[in-house]
Coordinates of C-alpha atoms and ligand atoms in Angstrom, one line a residue:
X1 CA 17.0 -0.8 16.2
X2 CA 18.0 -3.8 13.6
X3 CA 18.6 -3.4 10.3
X4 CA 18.1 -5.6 7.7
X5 CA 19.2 -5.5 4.3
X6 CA 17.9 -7.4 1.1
X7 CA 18.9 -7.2 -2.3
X8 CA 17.1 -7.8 -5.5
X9 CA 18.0 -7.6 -8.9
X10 CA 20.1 -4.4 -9.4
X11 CA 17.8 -2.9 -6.8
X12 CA 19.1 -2.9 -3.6
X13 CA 16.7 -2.4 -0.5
X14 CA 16.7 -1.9 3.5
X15 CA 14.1 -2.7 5.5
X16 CA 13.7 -1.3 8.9
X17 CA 12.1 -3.0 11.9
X18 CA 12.3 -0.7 14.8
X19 CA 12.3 -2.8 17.3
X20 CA 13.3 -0.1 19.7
X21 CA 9.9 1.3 19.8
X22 CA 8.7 -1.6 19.9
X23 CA 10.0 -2.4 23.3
X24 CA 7.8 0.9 24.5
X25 CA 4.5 -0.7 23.4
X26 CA 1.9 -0.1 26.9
X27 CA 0.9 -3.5 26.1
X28 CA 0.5 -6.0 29.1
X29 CA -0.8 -8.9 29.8
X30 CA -4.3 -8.6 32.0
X31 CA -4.7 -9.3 35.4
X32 CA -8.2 -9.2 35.2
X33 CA -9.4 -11.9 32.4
X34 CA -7.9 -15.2 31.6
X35 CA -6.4 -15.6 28.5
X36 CA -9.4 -17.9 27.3
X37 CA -12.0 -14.9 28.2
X38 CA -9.7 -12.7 26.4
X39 CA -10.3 -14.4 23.1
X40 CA -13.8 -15.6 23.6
X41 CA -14.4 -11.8 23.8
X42 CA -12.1 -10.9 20.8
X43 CA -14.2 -13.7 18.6
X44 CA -17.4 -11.9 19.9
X45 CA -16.5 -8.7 18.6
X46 CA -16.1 -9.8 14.7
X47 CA -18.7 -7.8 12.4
X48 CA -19.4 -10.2 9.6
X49 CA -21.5 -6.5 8.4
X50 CA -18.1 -4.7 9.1
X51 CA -16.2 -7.5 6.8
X52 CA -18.9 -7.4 3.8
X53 CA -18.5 -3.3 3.7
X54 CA -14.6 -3.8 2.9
X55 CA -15.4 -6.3 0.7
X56 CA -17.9 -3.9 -1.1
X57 CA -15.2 -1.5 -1.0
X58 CA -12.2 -3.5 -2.4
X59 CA -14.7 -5.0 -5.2
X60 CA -16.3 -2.1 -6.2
X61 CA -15.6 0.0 -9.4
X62 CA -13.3 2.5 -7.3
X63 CA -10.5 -0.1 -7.1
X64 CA -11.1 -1.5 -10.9
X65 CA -10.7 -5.1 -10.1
X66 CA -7.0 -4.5 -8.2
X67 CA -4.8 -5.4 -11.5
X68 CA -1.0 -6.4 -9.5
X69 CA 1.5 -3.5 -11.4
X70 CA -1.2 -1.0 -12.1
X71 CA -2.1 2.2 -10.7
X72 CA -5.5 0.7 -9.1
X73 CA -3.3 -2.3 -7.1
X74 CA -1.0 1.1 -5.7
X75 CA -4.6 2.8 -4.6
X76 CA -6.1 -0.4 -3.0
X77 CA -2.7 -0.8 -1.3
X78 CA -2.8 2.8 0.1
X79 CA -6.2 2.0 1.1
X80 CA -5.0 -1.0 3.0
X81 CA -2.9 0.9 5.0
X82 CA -4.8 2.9 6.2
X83 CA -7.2 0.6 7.5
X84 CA -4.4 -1.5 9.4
X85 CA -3.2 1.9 10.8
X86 CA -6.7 2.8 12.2
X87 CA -7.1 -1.0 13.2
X88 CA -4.1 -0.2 15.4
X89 CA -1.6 -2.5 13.9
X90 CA 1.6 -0.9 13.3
X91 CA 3.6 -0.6 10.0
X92 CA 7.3 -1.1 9.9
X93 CA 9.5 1.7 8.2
X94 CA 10.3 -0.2 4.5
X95 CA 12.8 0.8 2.3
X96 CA 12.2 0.3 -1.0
X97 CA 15.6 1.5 -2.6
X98 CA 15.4 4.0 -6.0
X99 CA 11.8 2.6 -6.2
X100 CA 9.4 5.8 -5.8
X101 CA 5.5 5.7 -5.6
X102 CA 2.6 7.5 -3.5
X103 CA 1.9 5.9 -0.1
X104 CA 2.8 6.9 3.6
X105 CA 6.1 8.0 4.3
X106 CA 7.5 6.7 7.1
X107 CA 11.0 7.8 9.0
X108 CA 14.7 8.3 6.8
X109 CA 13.6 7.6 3.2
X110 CA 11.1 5.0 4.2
X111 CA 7.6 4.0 3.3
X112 CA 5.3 3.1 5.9
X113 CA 4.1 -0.9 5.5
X114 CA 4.8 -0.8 1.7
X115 CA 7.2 -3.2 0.2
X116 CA 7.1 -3.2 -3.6
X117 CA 8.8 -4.3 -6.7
X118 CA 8.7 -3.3 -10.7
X119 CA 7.2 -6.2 -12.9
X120 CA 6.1 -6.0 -16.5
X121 CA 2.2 -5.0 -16.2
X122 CA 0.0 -6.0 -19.4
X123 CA -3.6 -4.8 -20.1
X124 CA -5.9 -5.3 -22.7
X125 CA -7.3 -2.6 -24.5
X126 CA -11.2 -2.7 -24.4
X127 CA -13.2 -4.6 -27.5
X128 CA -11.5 -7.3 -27.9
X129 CA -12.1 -9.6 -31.2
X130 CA -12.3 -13.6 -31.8
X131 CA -14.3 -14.4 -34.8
X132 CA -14.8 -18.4 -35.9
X133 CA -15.7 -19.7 -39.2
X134 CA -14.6 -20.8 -42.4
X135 CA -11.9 -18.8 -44.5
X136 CA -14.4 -16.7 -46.1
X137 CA -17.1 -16.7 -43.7
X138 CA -16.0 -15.6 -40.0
X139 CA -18.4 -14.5 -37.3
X140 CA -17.9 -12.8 -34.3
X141 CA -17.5 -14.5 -31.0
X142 CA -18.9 -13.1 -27.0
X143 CA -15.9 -12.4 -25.0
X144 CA -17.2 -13.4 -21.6
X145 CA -19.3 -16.5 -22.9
X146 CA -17.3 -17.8 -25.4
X147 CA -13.8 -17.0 -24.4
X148 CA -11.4 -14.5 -22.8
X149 CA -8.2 -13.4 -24.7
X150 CA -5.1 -14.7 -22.3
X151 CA -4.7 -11.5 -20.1
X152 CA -1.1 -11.2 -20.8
X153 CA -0.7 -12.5 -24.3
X154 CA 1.0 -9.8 -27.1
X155 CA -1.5 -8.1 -29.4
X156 CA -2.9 -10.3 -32.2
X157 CA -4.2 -9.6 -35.5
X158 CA -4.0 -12.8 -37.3
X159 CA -6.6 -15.2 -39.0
X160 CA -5.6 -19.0 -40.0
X161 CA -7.0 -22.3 -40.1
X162 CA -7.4 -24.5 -36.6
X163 CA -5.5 -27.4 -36.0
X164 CA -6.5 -29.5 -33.0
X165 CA -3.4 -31.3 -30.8
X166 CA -4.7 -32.8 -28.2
X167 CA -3.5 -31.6 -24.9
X168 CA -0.3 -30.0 -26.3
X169 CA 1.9 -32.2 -24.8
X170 CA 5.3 -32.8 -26.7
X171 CA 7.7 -35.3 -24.6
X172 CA 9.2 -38.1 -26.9
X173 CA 10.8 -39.4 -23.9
X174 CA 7.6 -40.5 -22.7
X175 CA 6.0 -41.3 -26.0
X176 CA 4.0 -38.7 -26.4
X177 CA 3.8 -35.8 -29.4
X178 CA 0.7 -34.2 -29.6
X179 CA 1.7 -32.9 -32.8
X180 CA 2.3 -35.9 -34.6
X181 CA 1.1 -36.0 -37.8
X182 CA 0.0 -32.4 -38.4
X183 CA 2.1 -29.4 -39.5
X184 CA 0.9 -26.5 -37.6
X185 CA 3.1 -24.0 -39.0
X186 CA 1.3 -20.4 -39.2
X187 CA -1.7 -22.3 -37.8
X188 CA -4.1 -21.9 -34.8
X189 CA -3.7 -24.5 -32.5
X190 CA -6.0 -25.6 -29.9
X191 CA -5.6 -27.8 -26.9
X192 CA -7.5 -29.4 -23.8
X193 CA -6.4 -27.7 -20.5
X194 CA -4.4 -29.8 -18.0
X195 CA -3.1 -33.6 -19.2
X196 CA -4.0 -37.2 -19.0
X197 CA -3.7 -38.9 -15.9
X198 CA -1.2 -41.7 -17.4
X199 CA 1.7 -38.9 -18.2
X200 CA 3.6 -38.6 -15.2
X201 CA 5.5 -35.4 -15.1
X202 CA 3.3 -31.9 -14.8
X203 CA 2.7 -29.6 -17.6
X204 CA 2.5 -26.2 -16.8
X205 CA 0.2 -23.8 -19.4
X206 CA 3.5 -22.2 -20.0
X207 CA 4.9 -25.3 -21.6
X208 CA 2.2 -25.9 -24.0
X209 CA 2.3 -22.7 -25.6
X210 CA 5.9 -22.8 -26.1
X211 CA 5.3 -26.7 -27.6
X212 CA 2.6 -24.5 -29.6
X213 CA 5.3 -21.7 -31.2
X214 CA 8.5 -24.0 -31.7
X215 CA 6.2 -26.4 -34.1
X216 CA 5.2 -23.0 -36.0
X217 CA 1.8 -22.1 -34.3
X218 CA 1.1 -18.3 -34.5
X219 CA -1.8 -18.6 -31.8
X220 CA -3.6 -20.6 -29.9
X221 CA -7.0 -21.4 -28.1
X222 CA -7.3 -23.5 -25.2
X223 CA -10.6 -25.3 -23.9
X224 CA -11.6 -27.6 -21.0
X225 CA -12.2 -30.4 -22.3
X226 CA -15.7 -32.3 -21.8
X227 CA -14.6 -35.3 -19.8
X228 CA -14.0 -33.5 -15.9
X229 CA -11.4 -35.0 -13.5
X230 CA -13.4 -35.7 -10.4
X231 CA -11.4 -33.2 -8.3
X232 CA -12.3 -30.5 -11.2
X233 CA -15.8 -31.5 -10.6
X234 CA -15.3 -31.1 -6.7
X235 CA -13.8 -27.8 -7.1
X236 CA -16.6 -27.0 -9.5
X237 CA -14.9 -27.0 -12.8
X238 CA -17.3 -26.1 -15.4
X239 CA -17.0 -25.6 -19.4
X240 CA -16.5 -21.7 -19.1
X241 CA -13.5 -19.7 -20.2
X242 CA -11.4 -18.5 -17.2
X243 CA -9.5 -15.6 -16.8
X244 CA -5.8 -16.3 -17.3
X245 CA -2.3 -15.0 -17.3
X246 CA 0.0 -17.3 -19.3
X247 CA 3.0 -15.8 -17.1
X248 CA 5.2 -16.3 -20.4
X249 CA 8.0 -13.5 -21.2
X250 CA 7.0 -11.6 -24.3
X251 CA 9.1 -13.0 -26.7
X252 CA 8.2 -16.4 -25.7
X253 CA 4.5 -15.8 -25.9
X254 CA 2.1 -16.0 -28.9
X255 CA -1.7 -14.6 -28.6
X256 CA -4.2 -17.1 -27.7
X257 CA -7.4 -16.7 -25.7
X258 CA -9.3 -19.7 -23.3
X259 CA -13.0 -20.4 -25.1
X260 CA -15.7 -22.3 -23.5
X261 CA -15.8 -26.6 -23.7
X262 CA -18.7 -25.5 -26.0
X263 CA -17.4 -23.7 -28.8
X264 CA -14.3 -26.5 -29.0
X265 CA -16.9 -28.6 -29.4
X266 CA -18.6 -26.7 -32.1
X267 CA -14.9 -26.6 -33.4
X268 CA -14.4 -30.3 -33.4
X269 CA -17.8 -31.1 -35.3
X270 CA -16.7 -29.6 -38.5
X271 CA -19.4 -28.4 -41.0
X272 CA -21.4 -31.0 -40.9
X273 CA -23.6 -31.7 -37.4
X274 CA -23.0 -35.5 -37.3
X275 CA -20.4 -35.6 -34.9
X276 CA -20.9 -33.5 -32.0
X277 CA -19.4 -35.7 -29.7
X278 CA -16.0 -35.6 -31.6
X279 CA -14.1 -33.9 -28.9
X280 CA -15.3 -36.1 -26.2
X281 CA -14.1 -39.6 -28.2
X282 CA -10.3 -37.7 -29.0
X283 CA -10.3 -36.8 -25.2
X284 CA -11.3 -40.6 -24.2
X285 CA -8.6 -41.9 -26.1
X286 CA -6.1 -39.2 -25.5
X287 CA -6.7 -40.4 -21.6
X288 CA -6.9 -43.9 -22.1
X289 CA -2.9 -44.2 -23.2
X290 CA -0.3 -41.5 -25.0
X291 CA -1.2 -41.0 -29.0
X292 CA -1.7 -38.6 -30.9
X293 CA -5.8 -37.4 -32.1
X294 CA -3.8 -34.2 -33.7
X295 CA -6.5 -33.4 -36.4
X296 CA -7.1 -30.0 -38.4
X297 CA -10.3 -29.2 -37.9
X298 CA -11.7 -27.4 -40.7
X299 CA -12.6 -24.4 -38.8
X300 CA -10.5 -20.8 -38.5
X301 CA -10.2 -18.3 -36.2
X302 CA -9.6 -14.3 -36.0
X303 CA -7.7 -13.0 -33.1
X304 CA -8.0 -9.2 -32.6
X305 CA -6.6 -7.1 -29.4
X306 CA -4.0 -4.3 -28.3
X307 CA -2.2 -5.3 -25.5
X308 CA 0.0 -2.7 -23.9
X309 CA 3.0 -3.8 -21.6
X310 CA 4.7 -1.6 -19.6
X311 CA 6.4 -1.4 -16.1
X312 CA 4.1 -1.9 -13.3
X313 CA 4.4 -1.2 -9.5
X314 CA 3.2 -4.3 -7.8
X315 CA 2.8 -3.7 -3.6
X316 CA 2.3 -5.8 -0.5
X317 CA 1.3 -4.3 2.6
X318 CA 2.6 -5.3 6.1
X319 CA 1.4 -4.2 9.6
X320 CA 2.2 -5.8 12.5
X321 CA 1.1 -6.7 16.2
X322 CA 4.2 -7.0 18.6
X323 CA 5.1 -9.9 20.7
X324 CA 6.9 -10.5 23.4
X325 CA 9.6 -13.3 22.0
X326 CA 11.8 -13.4 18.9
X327 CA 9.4 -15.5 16.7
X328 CA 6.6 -14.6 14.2
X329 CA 3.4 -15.5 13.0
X330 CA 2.8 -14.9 9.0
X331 CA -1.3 -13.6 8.6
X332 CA -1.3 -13.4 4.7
X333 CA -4.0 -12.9 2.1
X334 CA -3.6 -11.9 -1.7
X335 CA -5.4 -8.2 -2.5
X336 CA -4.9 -8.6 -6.4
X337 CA -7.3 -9.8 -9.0
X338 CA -7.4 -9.4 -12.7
X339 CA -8.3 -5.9 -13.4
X340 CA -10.5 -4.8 -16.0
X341 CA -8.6 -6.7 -19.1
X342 CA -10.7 -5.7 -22.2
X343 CA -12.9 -3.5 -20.4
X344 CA -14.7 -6.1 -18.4
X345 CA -14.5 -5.5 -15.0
X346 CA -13.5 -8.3 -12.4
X347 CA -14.9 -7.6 -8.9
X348 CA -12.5 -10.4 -7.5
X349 CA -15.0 -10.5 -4.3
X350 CA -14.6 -14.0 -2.9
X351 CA -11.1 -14.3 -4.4
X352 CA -10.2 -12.0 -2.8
X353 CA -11.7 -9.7 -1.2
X354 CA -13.3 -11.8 1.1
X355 CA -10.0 -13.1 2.7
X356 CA -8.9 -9.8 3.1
X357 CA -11.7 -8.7 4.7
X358 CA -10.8 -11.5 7.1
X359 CA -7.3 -10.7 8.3
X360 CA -8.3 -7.0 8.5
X361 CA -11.0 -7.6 11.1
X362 CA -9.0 -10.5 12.9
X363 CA -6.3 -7.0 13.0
X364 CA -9.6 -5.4 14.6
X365 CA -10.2 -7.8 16.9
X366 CA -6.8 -8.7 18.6
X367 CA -5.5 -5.3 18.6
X368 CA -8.5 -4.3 20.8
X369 CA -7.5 -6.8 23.5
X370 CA -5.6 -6.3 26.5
X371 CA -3.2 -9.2 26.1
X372 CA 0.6 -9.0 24.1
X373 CA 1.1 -12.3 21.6
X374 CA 4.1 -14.5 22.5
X375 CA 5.1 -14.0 18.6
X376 CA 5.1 -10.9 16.7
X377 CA 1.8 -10.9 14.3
X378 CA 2.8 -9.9 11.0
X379 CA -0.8 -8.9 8.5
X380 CA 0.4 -9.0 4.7
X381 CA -1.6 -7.7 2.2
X382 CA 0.1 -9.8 -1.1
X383 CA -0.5 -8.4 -5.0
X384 CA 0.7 -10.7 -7.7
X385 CA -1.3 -13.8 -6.4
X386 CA -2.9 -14.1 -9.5
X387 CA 0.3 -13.7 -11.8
X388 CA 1.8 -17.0 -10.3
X389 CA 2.7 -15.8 -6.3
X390 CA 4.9 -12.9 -7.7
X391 CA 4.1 -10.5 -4.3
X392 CA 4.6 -13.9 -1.9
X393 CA 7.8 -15.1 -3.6
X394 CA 8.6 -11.2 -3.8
X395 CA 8.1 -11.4 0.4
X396 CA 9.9 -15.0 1.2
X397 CA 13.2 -13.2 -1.1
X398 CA 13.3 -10.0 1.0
X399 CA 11.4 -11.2 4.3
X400 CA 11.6 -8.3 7.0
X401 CA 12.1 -10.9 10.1
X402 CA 14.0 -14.2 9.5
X403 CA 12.2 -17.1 7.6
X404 CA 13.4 -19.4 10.4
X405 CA 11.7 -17.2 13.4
X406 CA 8.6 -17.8 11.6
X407 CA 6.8 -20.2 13.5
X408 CA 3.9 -20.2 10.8
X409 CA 2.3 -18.8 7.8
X410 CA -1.7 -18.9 7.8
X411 CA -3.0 -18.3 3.9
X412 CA -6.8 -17.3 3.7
X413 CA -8.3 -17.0 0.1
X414 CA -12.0 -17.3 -1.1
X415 CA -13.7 -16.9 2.5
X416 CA -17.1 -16.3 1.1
X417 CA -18.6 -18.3 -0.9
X418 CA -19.4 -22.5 -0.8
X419 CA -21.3 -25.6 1.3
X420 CA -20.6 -23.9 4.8
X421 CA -17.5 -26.0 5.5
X422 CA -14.0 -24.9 5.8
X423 CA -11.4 -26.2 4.0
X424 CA -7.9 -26.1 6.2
X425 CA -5.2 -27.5 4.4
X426 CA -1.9 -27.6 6.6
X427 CA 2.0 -28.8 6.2
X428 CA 5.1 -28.8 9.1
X429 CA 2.1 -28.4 11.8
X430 CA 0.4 -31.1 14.0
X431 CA -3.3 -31.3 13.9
X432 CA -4.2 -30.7 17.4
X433 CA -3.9 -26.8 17.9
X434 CA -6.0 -26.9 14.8
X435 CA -8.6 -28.7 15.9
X436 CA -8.9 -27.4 19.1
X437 CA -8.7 -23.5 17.6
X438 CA -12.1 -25.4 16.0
X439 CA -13.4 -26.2 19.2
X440 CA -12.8 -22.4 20.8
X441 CA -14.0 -21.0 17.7
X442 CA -17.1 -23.6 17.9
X443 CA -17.3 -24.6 14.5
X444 CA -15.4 -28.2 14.8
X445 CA -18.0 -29.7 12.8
X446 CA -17.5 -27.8 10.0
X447 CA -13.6 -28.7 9.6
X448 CA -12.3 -30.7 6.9
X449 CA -8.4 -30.8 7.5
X450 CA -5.9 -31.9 4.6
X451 CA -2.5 -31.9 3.9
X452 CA -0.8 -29.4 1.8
X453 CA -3.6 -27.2 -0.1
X454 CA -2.4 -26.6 -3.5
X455 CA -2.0 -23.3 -4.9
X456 CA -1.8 -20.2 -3.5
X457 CA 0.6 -17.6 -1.4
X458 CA 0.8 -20.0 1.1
X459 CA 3.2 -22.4 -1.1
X460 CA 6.4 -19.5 -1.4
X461 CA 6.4 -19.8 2.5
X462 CA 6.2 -23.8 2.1
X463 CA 9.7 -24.0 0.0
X464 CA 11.4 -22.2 2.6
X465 CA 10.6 -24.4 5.0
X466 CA 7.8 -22.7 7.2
X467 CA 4.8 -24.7 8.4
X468 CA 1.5 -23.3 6.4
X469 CA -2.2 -23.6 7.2
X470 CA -4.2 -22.7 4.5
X471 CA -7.8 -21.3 4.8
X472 CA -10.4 -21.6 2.2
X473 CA -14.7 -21.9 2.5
X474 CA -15.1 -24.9 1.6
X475 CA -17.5 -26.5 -1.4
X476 CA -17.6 -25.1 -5.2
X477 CA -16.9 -21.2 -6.0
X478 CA -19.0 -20.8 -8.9
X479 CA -18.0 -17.8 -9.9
X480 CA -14.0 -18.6 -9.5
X481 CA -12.3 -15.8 -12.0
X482 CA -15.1 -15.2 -13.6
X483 CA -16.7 -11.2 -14.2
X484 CA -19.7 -12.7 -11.8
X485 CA -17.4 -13.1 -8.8
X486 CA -19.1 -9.9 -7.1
X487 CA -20.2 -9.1 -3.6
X488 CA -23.8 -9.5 -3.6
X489 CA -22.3 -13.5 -3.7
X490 CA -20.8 -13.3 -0.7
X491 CA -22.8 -15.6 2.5
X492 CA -21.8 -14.1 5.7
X493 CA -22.4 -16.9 7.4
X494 CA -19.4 -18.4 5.6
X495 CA -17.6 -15.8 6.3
X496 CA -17.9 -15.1 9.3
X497 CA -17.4 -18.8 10.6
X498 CA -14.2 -18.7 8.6
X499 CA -13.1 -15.8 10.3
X500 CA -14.0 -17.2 13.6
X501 CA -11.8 -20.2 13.1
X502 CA -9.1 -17.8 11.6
X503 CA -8.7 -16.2 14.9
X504 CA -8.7 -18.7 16.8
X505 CA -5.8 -20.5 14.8
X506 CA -4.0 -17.0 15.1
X507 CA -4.1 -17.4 18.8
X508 CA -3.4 -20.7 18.9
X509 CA -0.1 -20.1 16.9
X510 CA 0.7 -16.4 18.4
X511 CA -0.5 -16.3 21.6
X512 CA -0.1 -20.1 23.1
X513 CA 3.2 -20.9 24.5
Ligands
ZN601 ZN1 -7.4 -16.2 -4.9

């Protein structure tokens, strides 16, 4: 049996691999097929019907969008397991120290597959309020159309006037103060999302609000602005409000809430109708070179909404195939999604329960197969995806088999939904077992292979130095973090090439010598 030991925080926590058992699996390689048969007939066997029932499941109202930290990310984990178990993948014994919570217990204080970790858990209460006007006159805005409250900002009741900054940026180093010129103390600011191509450092949403509350701003609203990067407009960026965590502690964070391109620009064009393409000429010249188009706008805002923090049980799930040497191949795919933060519910189908669906019927498929991998298969389940990679970095701080024995990580997320193409990003790998898992999976004309994909659970494993391929379907995902994201969406076409392609990569990177 080893033993390994991880601590975190004042938490301190075992993890068990019992690689004793392990040695007893009946697992042997066939004398009967070759090893290309083998797979051929594992890729046969995926149910794109089978994956699009789990993805019902994990979307549906019983798992109440899979919030990381709350009670309904603890009942899809459970649910996880169990699945994995009757796939036939085993789950380690994990020790999770003091921390207690409902799942399978597993051998000496342990839990079965669950590896979790307390985080600060906000929700929203349900009715939220943004009203836009003039001091006297405010009316009531449609959460959904024309914004979202930032899911983890504090409560807000306040009212004041709205003073437009320009992308928020404050770096005098680099010329730039989006502030200059406007005293936004006990104001509402608003600012464009992302930055102008000409400043060279990266801005993270984080920074702008905390630009936002040391100039004196007691909220803020945030837009996309009307001019689109071409990437945005590749990934199908549109002028909607997003859901959002602003991954700010609390007493760092102000409220503010992400409204659509077309209520900034309603904001921007004053009282009078004469300029309504006043947020599109600041945004030219706020791209063209650094100065600041800080105006006040004329316009105020009401933010209303509860929001209740409290400690939160966030859980990713592990199962594992066996192999016959000392390395390990990383299967991972986020479960979380946003919840139901003032009271509308986000399915969270294509992103994503569509890539879970994916590694539990790849689980499906190799455990049915008469062959052993040459690397231990490790399937993890990850929360916290959407709260900035919490439940990946969580996993690459405690891992349960060395980072170095870990010959890869494959990411899936968004499997499907898009043109029909897949999307492989890929770093520390060559290109050729890639391609040719294309070629066994036949769907080598549908590649598009990149460098490193950014964004996602695959990037933890990146910083520690393990090669990464990332899997995504390929073309825009309308409904990216949006209340519409829901299973009826979902081609399975798409997905089941994707999952085709995922198993074959699996092999390629488990199974090959
Ligand atoms: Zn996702």
């Amino acid at each position: 049996m080893s033993l390994i030991c991880v601590s975190s925080d004042s938490r301190s926590r075992c993890i068990v691999v019992l690689a004793a058992v392990l040695l007893l699996l009946p697992l042997a390689p066939t004398q009967a097929q070759s090893p290309g048969t083998v797979l051929q007939t594992a890729i046969d066997s995926l149910s794109a019907e089978r994956m699009l029932a789990d993805i019902r499941t994990l979307s549906g109202p019983s798992f109440n969008g899979r919030q990381s930290g709350t009670h309904d990310d603890g009942q899809s984990a459970q649910w996880i397991a169990q699945e994995f178990l009757s796939a036939g993948l085993r789950l380690p014994n994990i020790r999770n120290g003091s921390l207690r919570f409902p799942f399978i217990q597993g051998k000496n204080d342990t839990l079965l597959g669950a590896m979790a970790t307390v985080v600060p858990t906000s929700t929203i209460s349900p009715d939220p309020v943004l009203r836009i006007g003039t001091a006297n006159s405010l009316s009531t805005r449609q959460v959904g159309t024309d914004y979202f409250p930032i899911f983890d900002s504090p409560s807000a009741d306040i009212k004041a006037p709205i003073v437009f900054v320009g992308y928020g940026i404050v770096d005098p180093a680099h010329g730039i103060d989006d502030y200059a010129g406007v005293d936004v103390n006990n104001c509402i600011v608003l600012f464009l999302r992302g930055q102008p191509e000409h400043y060279p450092r990266a801005v993270s949403h984080a920074d702008t609000v905390r630009f936002a509350r040391e100039r004196g701003a007691i909220g803020y609203l945030t837009a996309t602005g009307p001019i689109l990067h071409p990437y945005d407009i590749r990934r199908g960026v549109t002028g909607s409000p997003s859901a959002f965590y602003g991954q700010l502690p609390l007493d760092q964070a102000i409220p503010g809430a992400w409204i659509s391109t077309a209520l900034a620009q309603e904001l921007l064009a004053g009282s009078s109708t004469d300029m309504p393409d006043r947020l599109r000429v600041l945004q030219e010249r706020l791209n063209q070179a650094p100065s600041s188009q800080a105006t006040r706008t004329g316009r105020w805002a009401l933010l209303q909404w509860k929001t209740t923090t409290e400690e939160g049980t966030l859980v990713n799930v592990i199962g594992m195939i066996p192999g016959t040497g000392t390395e390990t191949v990383v299967i991972g795919t986020h479960r979380d999604h946003f919840g139901r933060p003032g009271g509308i519910l986000f399915p969270g189908a294509d992103d994503n329960a569509s890539g879970t669906a994916v590694i539990l019927e790849v689980a499906r498929a190799l455990t049915t197969i008469d062959l052993r991998p040459s690397r231990t298969i490790l399937f993890i389940s990850f929360s916290g995806e959407e709260r900035d990679l919490l439940g990946s970095r969580f996993y690459t701080s405690h891992p349960i088999v060395p980072l170095h024995s870990t010959k890869a990580m494959i990411n899936i997320d968004h499997a499907g939904v898009g043109n029909g193409r897949l999307t492989v990003g890929m770093t520390g790998l060559e290109k050729e077992p890639l391609l040719e898992a294309g070629k066994t999976a036949g769907v080598q004309e549908k590649l598009d292979l990149y460098g490193f994909f950014p964004g996602g659970d695959h990037v933890p494993f990146k910083e520690a130095g393990v090669p990464t391929v990332t899997v995504v379907s390929g073309g825009v995902h309308p409904h990216f973090h949006r209340p519409t994201d829901t299973a009826d969406t979902i081609d399975l076409e798409i997905l089941k090439t994707l999952t085709r392609y995922v198993l074959a990569v699996t092999w390629q990177l488990a199974y090959e010598p």
